[in-house]
Amino acid sequence: TQLLEQSPQFLSIQEGENLTVYCNSSSVFSSLQWYRQEPGEGPVLLVTVVTGGEVKKLKRLTFQFGDARKDSSLHITAAQTGDTGLYLCAGASYNQGGKLIFGQGTELSVKP
Amino acid sequence: GAVVSQHPSRVICKSGTSVKIECRSLDFQATTMFWYRQFPKKSLMLMATSNEGSKATYEQGVEKDKFLINHASLTLSTLTVTSAHPEDSSFYICSARKGDRSYFGPGTRLTVT
């Protein structure tokens, strides 16, 4: 059974601080996706990383895919209150028909 | 873009009744859709893969007779929670696959009283 261990599960920080969220697995993924979800809504895709060692930036968010394609990280620089939400990583495997395995999620609270 | 809708967005039903949730891909065809369940402040748990024109594939531990899935067309999959119990109360989310990407619906909040 494939698992994605996401940490931390809860994070409360002050505005302006930096943070990193990690997703780790013993399995290799063909791609890994990061989502953000607001309460009562579906997840919204932030980024997909496909190549081992890949780094993608989305404004203050930096996403990295591990060289072995087993882990990924999300780094937020100078967090803002608007970054508050649930962040989810999800891995897709080869020959699984697009099935996504989600990490446990990180509940981020950025306080003013 | 690709838009996925769910209906209803919220539903309250009594114990023992059945409730149907629809997932529609509005501007594309999806041979594969997925159904997830989410508890408060928790992650998404994959329940089943819905395949157009064939039987759904259920994840381990998910009762197929309780959670009936029908994918009768390329734009519609339905999840029916049969003989609902309070413990079935949850947030149900579907996604539809387009190319190599999944697009998520807005979710359906089910409350069983």
mmCIF file with all atom_site columns, C-alpha atoms in Angstrom:
data_model
loop_
_atom_site.group_PDB
_atom_site.id
_atom_site.type_symbol
_atom_site.label_atom_id
_atom_site.label_alt_id
_atom_site.label_comp_id
_atom_site.label_asym_id
_atom_site.label_entity_id
_atom_site.label_seq_id
_atom_site.pdbx_PDB_ins_code
_atom_site.Cartn_x
_atom_site.Cartn_y
_atom_site.Cartn_z
_atom_site.occupancy
_atom_site.B_iso_or_equiv
_atom_site.pdbx_formal_charge
_atom_site.auth_seq_id
_atom_site.auth_comp_id
_atom_site.auth_asym_id
_atom_site.auth_atom_id
_atom_site.pdbx_PDB_model_num
ATOM 1   C CA . THR A 1 1   ? 0.000   0.000  0.000   1.00 0.00 ? 1   THR A CA 1
ATOM 2   C CA . GLN A 1 2   ? 1.387   3.347  -0.993  1.00 0.00 ? 2   GLN A CA 1
ATOM 3   C CA . LEU A 1 3   ? 1.524   5.998  1.703   1.00 0.00 ? 3   LEU A CA 1
ATOM 4   C CA . LEU A 1 4   ? 2.426   9.660  1.723   1.00 0.00 ? 4   LEU A CA 1
ATOM 5   C CA . GLU A 1 5   ? 3.526   11.000 5.072   1.00 0.00 ? 5   GLU A CA 1
ATOM 6   C CA . GLN A 1 6   ? 2.894   14.718 5.284   1.00 0.00 ? 6   GLN A CA 1
ATOM 7   C CA . SER A 1 7   ? 4.272   16.897 8.048   1.00 0.00 ? 7   SER A CA 1
ATOM 8   C CA . PRO A 1 8   ? 3.619   18.897 10.017  1.00 0.00 ? 8   PRO A CA 1
ATOM 9   C CA . GLN A 1 9   ? -0.106  18.313 10.242  1.00 0.00 ? 9   GLN A CA 1
ATOM 10  C CA . PHE A 1 10  ? -0.707  21.595 12.041  1.00 0.00 ? 10  PHE A CA 1
ATOM 11  C CA . LEU A 1 11  ? 1.279   24.797 11.779  1.00 0.00 ? 11  LEU A CA 1
ATOM 12  C CA . SER A 1 12  ? 0.552   28.160 13.343  1.00 0.00 ? 12  SER A CA 1
ATOM 13  C CA . ILE A 1 13  ? 2.901   31.011 12.507  1.00 0.00 ? 13  ILE A CA 1
ATOM 14  C CA . GLN A 1 14  ? 3.077   34.782 12.459  1.00 0.00 ? 14  GLN A CA 1
ATOM 15  C CA . GLU A 1 15  ? 2.748   36.787 9.305   1.00 0.00 ? 15  GLU A CA 1
ATOM 16  C CA . GLY A 1 16  ? 6.119   37.276 7.636   1.00 0.00 ? 16  GLY A CA 1
ATOM 17  C CA . GLU A 1 17  ? 7.616   33.974 8.793   1.00 0.00 ? 17  GLU A CA 1
ATOM 18  C CA . ASN A 1 18  ? 8.799   31.227 6.471   1.00 0.00 ? 18  ASN A CA 1
ATOM 19  C CA . LEU A 1 19  ? 7.629   27.630 6.586   1.00 0.00 ? 19  LEU A CA 1
ATOM 20  C CA . THR A 1 20  ? 8.200   24.296 4.916   1.00 0.00 ? 20  THR A CA 1
ATOM 21  C CA . VAL A 1 21  ? 5.821   21.384 4.535   1.00 0.00 ? 21  VAL A CA 1
ATOM 22  C CA . TYR A 1 22  ? 7.134   17.932 3.709   1.00 0.00 ? 22  TYR A CA 1
ATOM 23  C CA . CYS A 1 23  ? 5.722   14.878 2.000   1.00 0.00 ? 23  CYS A CA 1
ATOM 24  C CA . ASN A 1 24  ? 7.654   11.642 2.153   1.00 0.00 ? 24  ASN A CA 1
ATOM 25  C CA . SER A 1 25  ? 7.094   8.151  0.899   1.00 0.00 ? 25  SER A CA 1
ATOM 26  C CA . SER A 1 26  ? 8.952   4.913  0.374   1.00 0.00 ? 26  SER A CA 1
ATOM 27  C CA . SER A 1 27  ? 7.259   4.626  -3.013  1.00 0.00 ? 27  SER A CA 1
ATOM 28  C CA . VAL A 1 28  ? 8.220   6.243  -6.281  1.00 0.00 ? 28  VAL A CA 1
ATOM 29  C CA . PHE A 1 29  ? 5.626   8.500  -7.867  1.00 0.00 ? 29  PHE A CA 1
ATOM 30  C CA . SER A 1 30  ? 5.295   9.460  -11.511 1.00 0.00 ? 30  SER A CA 1
ATOM 31  C CA . SER A 1 31  ? 4.197   12.906 -10.383 1.00 0.00 ? 31  SER A CA 1
ATOM 32  C CA . LEU A 1 32  ? 3.328   14.736 -7.234  1.00 0.00 ? 32  LEU A CA 1
ATOM 33  C CA . GLN A 1 33  ? 0.766   17.456 -6.862  1.00 0.00 ? 33  GLN A CA 1
ATOM 34  C CA . TRP A 1 34  ? 0.169   20.112 -4.242  1.00 0.00 ? 34  TRP A CA 1
ATOM 35  C CA . TYR A 1 35  ? -3.318  21.385 -3.487  1.00 0.00 ? 35  TYR A CA 1
ATOM 36  C CA . ARG A 1 36  ? -4.810  24.044 -1.286  1.00 0.00 ? 36  ARG A CA 1
ATOM 37  C CA . GLN A 1 37  ? -8.277  23.634 0.133   1.00 0.00 ? 37  GLN A CA 1
ATOM 38  C CA . GLU A 1 38  ? -10.579 26.136 1.776   1.00 0.00 ? 38  GLU A CA 1
ATOM 39  C CA . PRO A 1 39  ? -13.260 24.956 4.239   1.00 0.00 ? 39  PRO A CA 1
ATOM 40  C CA . GLY A 1 40  ? -16.327 23.590 2.485   1.00 0.00 ? 40  GLY A CA 1
ATOM 41  C CA . GLU A 1 41  ? -14.698 23.609 -0.939  1.00 0.00 ? 41  GLU A CA 1
ATOM 42  C CA . GLY A 1 42  ? -12.850 21.162 -3.149  1.00 0.00 ? 42  GLY A CA 1
ATOM 43  C CA . PRO A 1 43  ? -9.050  21.159 -3.410  1.00 0.00 ? 43  PRO A CA 1
ATOM 44  C CA . VAL A 1 44  ? -7.467  23.540 -5.901  1.00 0.00 ? 44  VAL A CA 1
ATOM 45  C CA . LEU A 1 45  ? -4.321  22.478 -7.706  1.00 0.00 ? 45  LEU A CA 1
ATOM 46  C CA . LEU A 1 46  ? -1.261  24.636 -7.011  1.00 0.00 ? 46  LEU A CA 1
ATOM 47  C CA . VAL A 1 47  ? 1.406   22.763 -8.918  1.00 0.00 ? 47  VAL A CA 1
ATOM 48  C CA . THR A 1 48  ? 2.426   19.424 -10.394 1.00 0.00 ? 48  THR A CA 1
ATOM 49  C CA . VAL A 1 49  ? 6.030   18.255 -10.268 1.00 0.00 ? 49  VAL A CA 1
ATOM 50  C CA . VAL A 1 50  ? 7.079   15.482 -12.573 1.00 0.00 ? 50  VAL A CA 1
ATOM 51  C CA . THR A 1 51  ? 10.855  15.342 -12.908 1.00 0.00 ? 51  THR A CA 1
ATOM 52  C CA . GLY A 1 52  ? 13.160  14.214 -10.103 1.00 0.00 ? 52  GLY A CA 1
ATOM 53  C CA . GLY A 1 53  ? 14.947  17.231 -8.632  1.00 0.00 ? 53  GLY A CA 1
ATOM 54  C CA . GLU A 1 54  ? 12.474  19.612 -10.198 1.00 0.00 ? 54  GLU A CA 1
ATOM 55  C CA . VAL A 1 55  ? 11.877  22.974 -8.533  1.00 0.00 ? 55  VAL A CA 1
ATOM 56  C CA . LYS A 1 56  ? 8.880   25.123 -9.339  1.00 0.00 ? 56  LYS A CA 1
ATOM 57  C CA . LYS A 1 57  ? 8.042   28.545 -8.024  1.00 0.00 ? 57  LYS A CA 1
ATOM 58  C CA . LEU A 1 58  ? 4.648   30.148 -7.712  1.00 0.00 ? 58  LEU A CA 1
ATOM 59  C CA . LYS A 1 59  ? 5.138   33.653 -6.314  1.00 0.00 ? 59  LYS A CA 1
ATOM 60  C CA . ARG A 1 60  ? 6.161   33.096 -2.674  1.00 0.00 ? 60  ARG A CA 1
ATOM 61  C CA . LEU A 1 61  ? 5.682   29.319 -2.909  1.00 0.00 ? 61  LEU A CA 1
ATOM 62  C CA . THR A 1 62  ? 8.536   27.008 -3.891  1.00 0.00 ? 62  THR A CA 1
ATOM 63  C CA . PHE A 1 63  ? 7.890   23.355 -4.645  1.00 0.00 ? 63  PHE A CA 1
ATOM 64  C CA . GLN A 1 64  ? 10.562  20.705 -4.925  1.00 0.00 ? 64  GLN A CA 1
ATOM 65  C CA . PHE A 1 65  ? 10.417  17.100 -6.063  1.00 0.00 ? 65  PHE A CA 1
ATOM 66  C CA . GLY A 1 66  ? 13.069  14.804 -4.646  1.00 0.00 ? 66  GLY A CA 1
ATOM 67  C CA . ASP A 1 67  ? 15.689  13.312 -6.935  1.00 0.00 ? 67  ASP A CA 1
ATOM 68  C CA . ALA A 1 68  ? 14.293  9.832  -6.353  1.00 0.00 ? 68  ALA A CA 1
ATOM 69  C CA . ARG A 1 69  ? 10.699  11.014 -6.808  1.00 0.00 ? 69  ARG A CA 1
ATOM 70  C CA . LYS A 1 70  ? 9.719   9.753  -3.377  1.00 0.00 ? 70  LYS A CA 1
ATOM 71  C CA . ASP A 1 71  ? 9.420   13.048 -1.559  1.00 0.00 ? 71  ASP A CA 1
ATOM 72  C CA . SER A 1 72  ? 8.477   16.644 -2.047  1.00 0.00 ? 72  SER A CA 1
ATOM 73  C CA . SER A 1 73  ? 8.422   19.907 -0.147  1.00 0.00 ? 73  SER A CA 1
ATOM 74  C CA . LEU A 1 74  ? 6.494   23.142 -0.195  1.00 0.00 ? 74  LEU A CA 1
ATOM 75  C CA . HIS A 1 75  ? 8.221   26.243 1.113   1.00 0.00 ? 75  HIS A CA 1
ATOM 76  C CA . ILE A 1 76  ? 6.363   29.476 1.705   1.00 0.00 ? 76  ILE A CA 1
ATOM 77  C CA . THR A 1 77  ? 8.365   32.660 2.094   1.00 0.00 ? 77  THR A CA 1
ATOM 78  C CA . ALA A 1 78  ? 7.049   35.582 4.127   1.00 0.00 ? 78  ALA A CA 1
ATOM 79  C CA . ALA A 1 79  ? 3.703   33.987 4.872   1.00 0.00 ? 79  ALA A CA 1
ATOM 80  C CA . GLN A 1 80  ? 0.601   36.131 4.696   1.00 0.00 ? 80  GLN A CA 1
ATOM 81  C CA . THR A 1 81  ? -2.755  35.716 6.434   1.00 0.00 ? 81  THR A CA 1
ATOM 82  C CA . GLY A 1 82  ? -4.227  34.833 3.056   1.00 0.00 ? 82  GLY A CA 1
ATOM 83  C CA . ASP A 1 83  ? -2.052  31.716 2.965   1.00 0.00 ? 83  ASP A CA 1
ATOM 84  C CA . THR A 1 84  ? -4.145  30.191 5.741   1.00 0.00 ? 84  THR A CA 1
ATOM 85  C CA . GLY A 1 85  ? -5.719  26.943 4.654   1.00 0.00 ? 85  GLY A CA 1
ATOM 86  C CA . LEU A 1 86  ? -5.289  23.202 4.276   1.00 0.00 ? 86  LEU A CA 1
ATOM 87  C CA . TYR A 1 87  ? -2.393  22.149 2.076   1.00 0.00 ? 87  TYR A CA 1
ATOM 88  C CA . LEU A 1 88  ? -2.412  18.670 0.591   1.00 0.00 ? 88  LEU A CA 1
ATOM 89  C CA . CYS A 1 89  ? 0.184   16.719 -1.317  1.00 0.00 ? 89  CYS A CA 1
ATOM 90  C CA . ALA A 1 90  ? -0.940  13.912 -3.589  1.00 0.00 ? 90  ALA A CA 1
ATOM 91  C CA . GLY A 1 91  ? 1.087   11.367 -5.507  1.00 0.00 ? 91  GLY A CA 1
ATOM 92  C CA . ALA A 1 92  ? 0.242   9.628  -8.751  1.00 0.00 ? 92  ALA A CA 1
ATOM 93  C CA . SER A 1 93  ? 1.820   6.333  -9.724  1.00 0.00 ? 93  SER A CA 1
ATOM 94  C CA . TYR A 1 94  ? 2.527   4.706  -13.036 1.00 0.00 ? 94  TYR A CA 1
ATOM 95  C CA . ASN A 1 95  ? -0.218  2.493  -14.411 1.00 0.00 ? 95  ASN A CA 1
ATOM 96  C CA . GLN A 1 96  ? -2.727  3.468  -11.735 1.00 0.00 ? 96  GLN A CA 1
ATOM 97  C CA . GLY A 1 97  ? -5.123  5.229  -14.070 1.00 0.00 ? 97  GLY A CA 1
ATOM 98  C CA . GLY A 1 98  ? -4.643  8.622  -12.491 1.00 0.00 ? 98  GLY A CA 1
ATOM 99  C CA . LYS A 1 99  ? -5.473  7.518  -8.967  1.00 0.00 ? 99  LYS A CA 1
ATOM 100 C CA . LEU A 1 100 ? -4.095  9.975  -6.410  1.00 0.00 ? 100 LEU A CA 1
ATOM 101 C CA . ILE A 1 101 ? -2.825  9.082  -2.965  1.00 0.00 ? 101 ILE A CA 1
ATOM 102 C CA . PHE A 1 102 ? -3.122  12.015 -0.579  1.00 0.00 ? 102 PHE A CA 1
ATOM 103 C CA . GLY A 1 103 ? -0.956  12.919 2.361   1.00 0.00 ? 103 GLY A CA 1
ATOM 104 C CA . GLN A 1 104 ? -2.563  13.714 5.713   1.00 0.00 ? 104 GLN A CA 1
ATOM 105 C CA . GLY A 1 105 ? -2.683  17.414 4.994   1.00 0.00 ? 105 GLY A CA 1
ATOM 106 C CA . THR A 1 106 ? -1.178  20.440 6.732   1.00 0.00 ? 106 THR A CA 1
ATOM 107 C CA . GLU A 1 107 ? -3.538  22.880 8.428   1.00 0.00 ? 107 GLU A CA 1
ATOM 108 C CA . LEU A 1 108 ? -1.742  26.220 8.189   1.00 0.00 ? 108 LEU A CA 1
ATOM 109 C CA . SER A 1 109 ? -2.786  29.220 10.238  1.00 0.00 ? 109 SER A CA 1
ATOM 110 C CA . VAL A 1 110 ? -1.014  32.521 9.601   1.00 0.00 ? 110 VAL A CA 1
ATOM 111 C CA . LYS A 1 111 ? -1.726  35.116 12.248  1.00 0.00 ? 111 LYS A CA 1
ATOM 112 C CA . PRO A 1 112 ? -1.408  38.861 11.760  1.00 0.00 ? 112 PRO A CA 1
ATOM 113 C CA . GLY B 2 1   ? -10.381 25.093 -18.382 1.00 0.00 ? 1   GLY B CA 1
ATOM 114 C CA . ALA B 2 2   ? -12.185 22.137 -16.938 1.00 0.00 ? 2   ALA B CA 1
ATOM 115 C CA . VAL B 2 3   ? -15.067 22.447 -14.523 1.00 0.00 ? 3   VAL B CA 1
ATOM 116 C CA . VAL B 2 4   ? -16.508 19.767 -12.305 1.00 0.00 ? 4   VAL B CA 1
ATOM 117 C CA . SER B 2 5   ? -19.756 20.285 -10.450 1.00 0.00 ? 5   SER B CA 1
ATOM 118 C CA . GLN B 2 6   ? -21.434 18.382 -7.667  1.00 0.00 ? 6   GLN B CA 1
ATOM 119 C CA . HIS B 2 7   ? -25.057 18.295 -6.667  1.00 0.00 ? 7   HIS B CA 1
ATOM 120 C CA . PRO B 2 8   ? -26.305 18.810 -4.093  1.00 0.00 ? 8   PRO B CA 1
ATOM 121 C CA . SER B 2 9   ? -23.757 20.927 -2.255  1.00 0.00 ? 9   SER B CA 1
ATOM 122 C CA . ARG B 2 10  ? -25.404 20.097 1.054   1.00 0.00 ? 10  ARG B CA 1
ATOM 123 C CA . VAL B 2 11  ? -27.887 17.427 2.012   1.00 0.00 ? 11  VAL B CA 1
ATOM 124 C CA . ILE B 2 12  ? -29.466 16.324 5.260   1.00 0.00 ? 12  ILE B CA 1
ATOM 125 C CA . CYS B 2 13  ? -31.169 12.963 5.416   1.00 0.00 ? 13  CYS B CA 1
ATOM 126 C CA . LYS B 2 14  ? -32.622 10.687 8.042   1.00 0.00 ? 14  LYS B CA 1
ATOM 127 C CA . SER B 2 15  ? -31.032 7.437  9.145   1.00 0.00 ? 15  SER B CA 1
ATOM 128 C CA . GLY B 2 16  ? -32.047 4.540  6.975   1.00 0.00 ? 16  GLY B CA 1
ATOM 129 C CA . THR B 2 17  ? -32.722 6.547  3.863   1.00 0.00 ? 17  THR B CA 1
ATOM 130 C CA . SER B 2 18  ? -30.593 6.679  0.719   1.00 0.00 ? 18  SER B CA 1
ATOM 131 C CA . VAL B 2 19  ? -29.090 9.761  -0.819  1.00 0.00 ? 19  VAL B CA 1
ATOM 132 C CA . LYS B 2 20  ? -27.623 10.300 -4.275  1.00 0.00 ? 20  LYS B CA 1
ATOM 133 C CA . ILE B 2 21  ? -24.774 12.665 -5.061  1.00 0.00 ? 21  ILE B CA 1
ATOM 134 C CA . GLU B 2 22  ? -24.016 13.678 -8.631  1.00 0.00 ? 22  GLU B CA 1
ATOM 135 C CA . CYS B 2 23  ? -20.646 14.565 -10.116 1.00 0.00 ? 23  CYS B CA 1
ATOM 136 C CA . ARG B 2 24  ? -20.610 16.201 -13.539 1.00 0.00 ? 24  ARG B CA 1
ATOM 137 C CA . SER B 2 25  ? -17.806 17.267 -15.836 1.00 0.00 ? 25  SER B CA 1
ATOM 138 C CA . LEU B 2 26  ? -19.302 20.350 -17.430 1.00 0.00 ? 26  LEU B CA 1
ATOM 139 C CA . ASP B 2 27  ? -17.020 21.053 -20.368 1.00 0.00 ? 27  ASP B CA 1
ATOM 140 C CA . PHE B 2 28  ? -15.177 17.836 -20.998 1.00 0.00 ? 28  PHE B CA 1
ATOM 141 C CA . GLN B 2 29  ? -15.728 14.118 -21.115 1.00 0.00 ? 29  GLN B CA 1
ATOM 142 C CA . ALA B 2 30  ? -14.290 11.938 -18.414 1.00 0.00 ? 30  ALA B CA 1
ATOM 143 C CA . THR B 2 31  ? -14.023 8.189  -18.717 1.00 0.00 ? 31  THR B CA 1
ATOM 144 C CA . THR B 2 32  ? -12.657 8.079  -15.204 1.00 0.00 ? 32  THR B CA 1
ATOM 145 C CA . MET B 2 33  ? -13.924 9.836  -12.104 1.00 0.00 ? 33  MET B CA 1
ATOM 146 C CA . PHE B 2 34  ? -12.913 9.368  -8.503  1.00 0.00 ? 34  PHE B CA 1
ATOM 147 C CA . TRP B 2 35  ? -14.880 9.603  -5.276  1.00 0.00 ? 35  TRP B CA 1
ATOM 148 C CA . TYR B 2 36  ? -13.275 10.748 -2.033  1.00 0.00 ? 36  TYR B CA 1
ATOM 149 C CA . ARG B 2 37  ? -14.442 11.146 1.512   1.00 0.00 ? 37  ARG B CA 1
ATOM 150 C CA . GLN B 2 38  ? -13.072 13.784 3.844   1.00 0.00 ? 38  GLN B CA 1
ATOM 151 C CA . PHE B 2 39  ? -13.492 14.208 7.588   1.00 0.00 ? 39  PHE B CA 1
ATOM 152 C CA . PRO B 2 40  ? -13.122 17.641 9.232   1.00 0.00 ? 40  PRO B CA 1
ATOM 153 C CA . LYS B 2 41  ? -9.592  18.979 9.014   1.00 0.00 ? 41  LYS B CA 1
ATOM 154 C CA . LYS B 2 42  ? -8.440  15.678 7.573   1.00 0.00 ? 42  LYS B CA 1
ATOM 155 C CA . SER B 2 43  ? -7.177  14.594 4.190   1.00 0.00 ? 43  SER B CA 1
ATOM 156 C CA . LEU B 2 44  ? -9.052  13.046 1.301   1.00 0.00 ? 44  LEU B CA 1
ATOM 157 C CA . MET B 2 45  ? -9.577  9.318  1.414   1.00 0.00 ? 45  MET B CA 1
ATOM 158 C CA . LEU B 2 46  ? -10.098 7.645  -1.938  1.00 0.00 ? 46  LEU B CA 1
ATOM 159 C CA . MET B 2 47  ? -13.257 5.546  -1.894  1.00 0.00 ? 47  MET B CA 1
ATOM 160 C CA . ALA B 2 48  ? -13.514 4.292  -5.442  1.00 0.00 ? 48  ALA B CA 1
ATOM 161 C CA . THR B 2 49  ? -12.646 4.787  -9.075  1.00 0.00 ? 49  THR B CA 1
ATOM 162 C CA . SER B 2 50  ? -15.656 5.244  -11.318 1.00 0.00 ? 50  SER B CA 1
ATOM 163 C CA . ASN B 2 51  ? -15.251 3.965  -14.866 1.00 0.00 ? 51  ASN B CA 1
ATOM 164 C CA . GLU B 2 52  ? -17.695 4.900  -17.597 1.00 0.00 ? 52  GLU B CA 1
ATOM 165 C CA . GLY B 2 53  ? -19.544 1.873  -18.859 1.00 0.00 ? 53  GLY B CA 1
ATOM 166 C CA . SER B 2 54  ? -18.089 -0.564 -16.356 1.00 0.00 ? 54  SER B CA 1
ATOM 167 C CA . LYS B 2 55  ? -18.126 -1.377 -12.674 1.00 0.00 ? 55  LYS B CA 1
ATOM 168 C CA . ALA B 2 56  ? -16.467 0.904  -10.200 1.00 0.00 ? 56  ALA B CA 1
ATOM 169 C CA . THR B 2 57  ? -13.273 -0.183 -8.479  1.00 0.00 ? 57  THR B CA 1
ATOM 170 C CA . TYR B 2 58  ? -13.505 0.180  -4.731  1.00 0.00 ? 58  TYR B CA 1
ATOM 171 C CA . GLU B 2 59  ? -10.643 0.764  -2.320  1.00 0.00 ? 59  GLU B CA 1
ATOM 172 C CA . GLN B 2 60  ? -10.016 -1.698 0.464   1.00 0.00 ? 60  GLN B CA 1
ATOM 173 C CA . GLY B 2 61  ? -12.456 -1.301 3.312   1.00 0.00 ? 61  GLY B CA 1
ATOM 174 C CA . VAL B 2 62  ? -15.109 0.540  1.309   1.00 0.00 ? 62  VAL B CA 1
ATOM 175 C CA . GLU B 2 63  ? -18.421 -1.316 1.128   1.00 0.00 ? 63  GLU B CA 1
ATOM 176 C CA . LYS B 2 64  ? -19.566 -1.400 -2.469  1.00 0.00 ? 64  LYS B CA 1
ATOM 177 C CA . ASP B 2 65  ? -23.120 -2.330 -1.505  1.00 0.00 ? 65  ASP B CA 1
ATOM 178 C CA . LYS B 2 66  ? -23.342 0.698  0.733   1.00 0.00 ? 66  LYS B CA 1
ATOM 179 C CA . PHE B 2 67  ? -21.715 3.197  -1.586  1.00 0.00 ? 67  PHE B CA 1
ATOM 180 C CA . LEU B 2 68  ? -23.193 2.532  -5.012  1.00 0.00 ? 68  LEU B CA 1
ATOM 181 C CA . ILE B 2 69  ? -21.419 4.165  -7.919  1.00 0.00 ? 69  ILE B CA 1
ATOM 182 C CA . ASN B 2 70  ? -22.838 4.537  -11.399 1.00 0.00 ? 70  ASN B CA 1
ATOM 183 C CA . HIS B 2 71  ? -20.942 6.129  -14.275 1.00 0.00 ? 71  HIS B CA 1
ATOM 184 C CA . ALA B 2 72  ? -23.582 5.980  -16.962 1.00 0.00 ? 72  ALA B CA 1
ATOM 185 C CA . SER B 2 73  ? -22.218 8.678  -19.253 1.00 0.00 ? 73  SER B CA 1
ATOM 186 C CA . LEU B 2 74  ? -18.955 10.415 -20.022 1.00 0.00 ? 74  LEU B CA 1
ATOM 187 C CA . THR B 2 75  ? -20.009 13.452 -18.022 1.00 0.00 ? 75  THR B CA 1
ATOM 188 C CA . LEU B 2 76  ? -21.847 12.022 -15.032 1.00 0.00 ? 76  LEU B CA 1
ATOM 189 C CA . SER B 2 77  ? -20.996 9.770  -12.140 1.00 0.00 ? 77  SER B CA 1
ATOM 190 C CA . THR B 2 78  ? -23.296 9.247  -9.181  1.00 0.00 ? 78  THR B CA 1
ATOM 191 C CA . LEU B 2 79  ? -22.597 8.067  -5.649  1.00 0.00 ? 79  LEU B CA 1
ATOM 192 C CA . THR B 2 80  ? -25.544 6.695  -3.718  1.00 0.00 ? 80  THR B CA 1
ATOM 193 C CA . VAL B 2 81  ? -25.173 6.240  0.011   1.00 0.00 ? 81  VAL B CA 1
ATOM 194 C CA . THR B 2 82  ? -27.644 3.508  0.892   1.00 0.00 ? 82  THR B CA 1
ATOM 195 C CA . SER B 2 83  ? -29.278 3.025  4.262   1.00 0.00 ? 83  SER B CA 1
ATOM 196 C CA . ALA B 2 84  ? -27.409 6.017  5.592   1.00 0.00 ? 84  ALA B CA 1
ATOM 197 C CA . HIS B 2 85  ? -26.241 6.159  9.198   1.00 0.00 ? 85  HIS B CA 1
ATOM 198 C CA . PRO B 2 86  ? -24.926 9.115  11.208  1.00 0.00 ? 86  PRO B CA 1
ATOM 199 C CA . GLU B 2 87  ? -21.375 7.803  10.793  1.00 0.00 ? 87  GLU B CA 1
ATOM 200 C CA . ASP B 2 88  ? -21.762 8.300  7.028   1.00 0.00 ? 88  ASP B CA 1
ATOM 201 C CA . SER B 2 89  ? -21.918 12.033 7.651   1.00 0.00 ? 89  SER B CA 1
ATOM 202 C CA . SER B 2 90  ? -18.963 13.520 5.858   1.00 0.00 ? 90  SER B CA 1
ATOM 203 C CA . PHE B 2 91  ? -17.733 15.713 3.026   1.00 0.00 ? 91  PHE B CA 1
ATOM 204 C CA . TYR B 2 92  ? -17.788 13.795 -0.255  1.00 0.00 ? 92  TYR B CA 1
ATOM 205 C CA . ILE B 2 93  ? -15.642 15.063 -3.116  1.00 0.00 ? 93  ILE B CA 1
ATOM 206 C CA . CYS B 2 94  ? -15.388 13.815 -6.669  1.00 0.00 ? 94  CYS B CA 1
ATOM 207 C CA . SER B 2 95  ? -12.750 14.424 -9.299  1.00 0.00 ? 95  SER B CA 1
ATOM 208 C CA . ALA B 2 96  ? -12.779 13.877 -13.034 1.00 0.00 ? 96  ALA B CA 1
ATOM 209 C CA . ARG B 2 97  ? -9.760  13.008 -15.064 1.00 0.00 ? 97  ARG B CA 1
ATOM 210 C CA . LYS B 2 98  ? -8.848  15.013 -18.157 1.00 0.00 ? 98  LYS B CA 1
ATOM 211 C CA . GLY B 2 99  ? -5.558  14.079 -19.757 1.00 0.00 ? 99  GLY B CA 1
ATOM 212 C CA . ASP B 2 100 ? -3.005  13.642 -16.999 1.00 0.00 ? 100 ASP B CA 1
ATOM 213 C CA . ARG B 2 101 ? -4.781  15.891 -14.547 1.00 0.00 ? 101 ARG B CA 1
ATOM 214 C CA . SER B 2 102 ? -7.675  15.485 -12.136 1.00 0.00 ? 102 SER B CA 1
ATOM 215 C CA . TYR B 2 103 ? -10.171 18.281 -11.602 1.00 0.00 ? 103 TYR B CA 1
ATOM 216 C CA . PHE B 2 104 ? -12.039 18.348 -8.323  1.00 0.00 ? 104 PHE B CA 1
ATOM 217 C CA . GLY B 2 105 ? -15.643 19.169 -7.638  1.00 0.00 ? 105 GLY B CA 1
ATOM 218 C CA . PRO B 2 106 ? -16.667 21.572 -4.865  1.00 0.00 ? 106 PRO B CA 1
ATOM 219 C CA . GLY B 2 107 ? -17.792 18.766 -2.575  1.00 0.00 ? 107 GLY B CA 1
ATOM 220 C CA . THR B 2 108 ? -21.066 17.669 -0.997  1.00 0.00 ? 108 THR B CA 1
ATOM 221 C CA . ARG B 2 109 ? -21.684 17.941 2.727   1.00 0.00 ? 109 ARG B CA 1
ATOM 222 C CA . LEU B 2 110 ? -23.806 15.003 3.869   1.00 0.00 ? 110 LEU B CA 1
ATOM 223 C CA . THR B 2 111 ? -25.395 15.055 7.308   1.00 0.00 ? 111 THR B CA 1
ATOM 224 C CA . VAL B 2 112 ? -27.322 12.018 8.478   1.00 0.00 ? 112 VAL B CA 1
ATOM 225 C CA . THR B 2 113 ? -29.624 12.618 11.436  1.00 0.00 ? 113 THR B CA 1
#
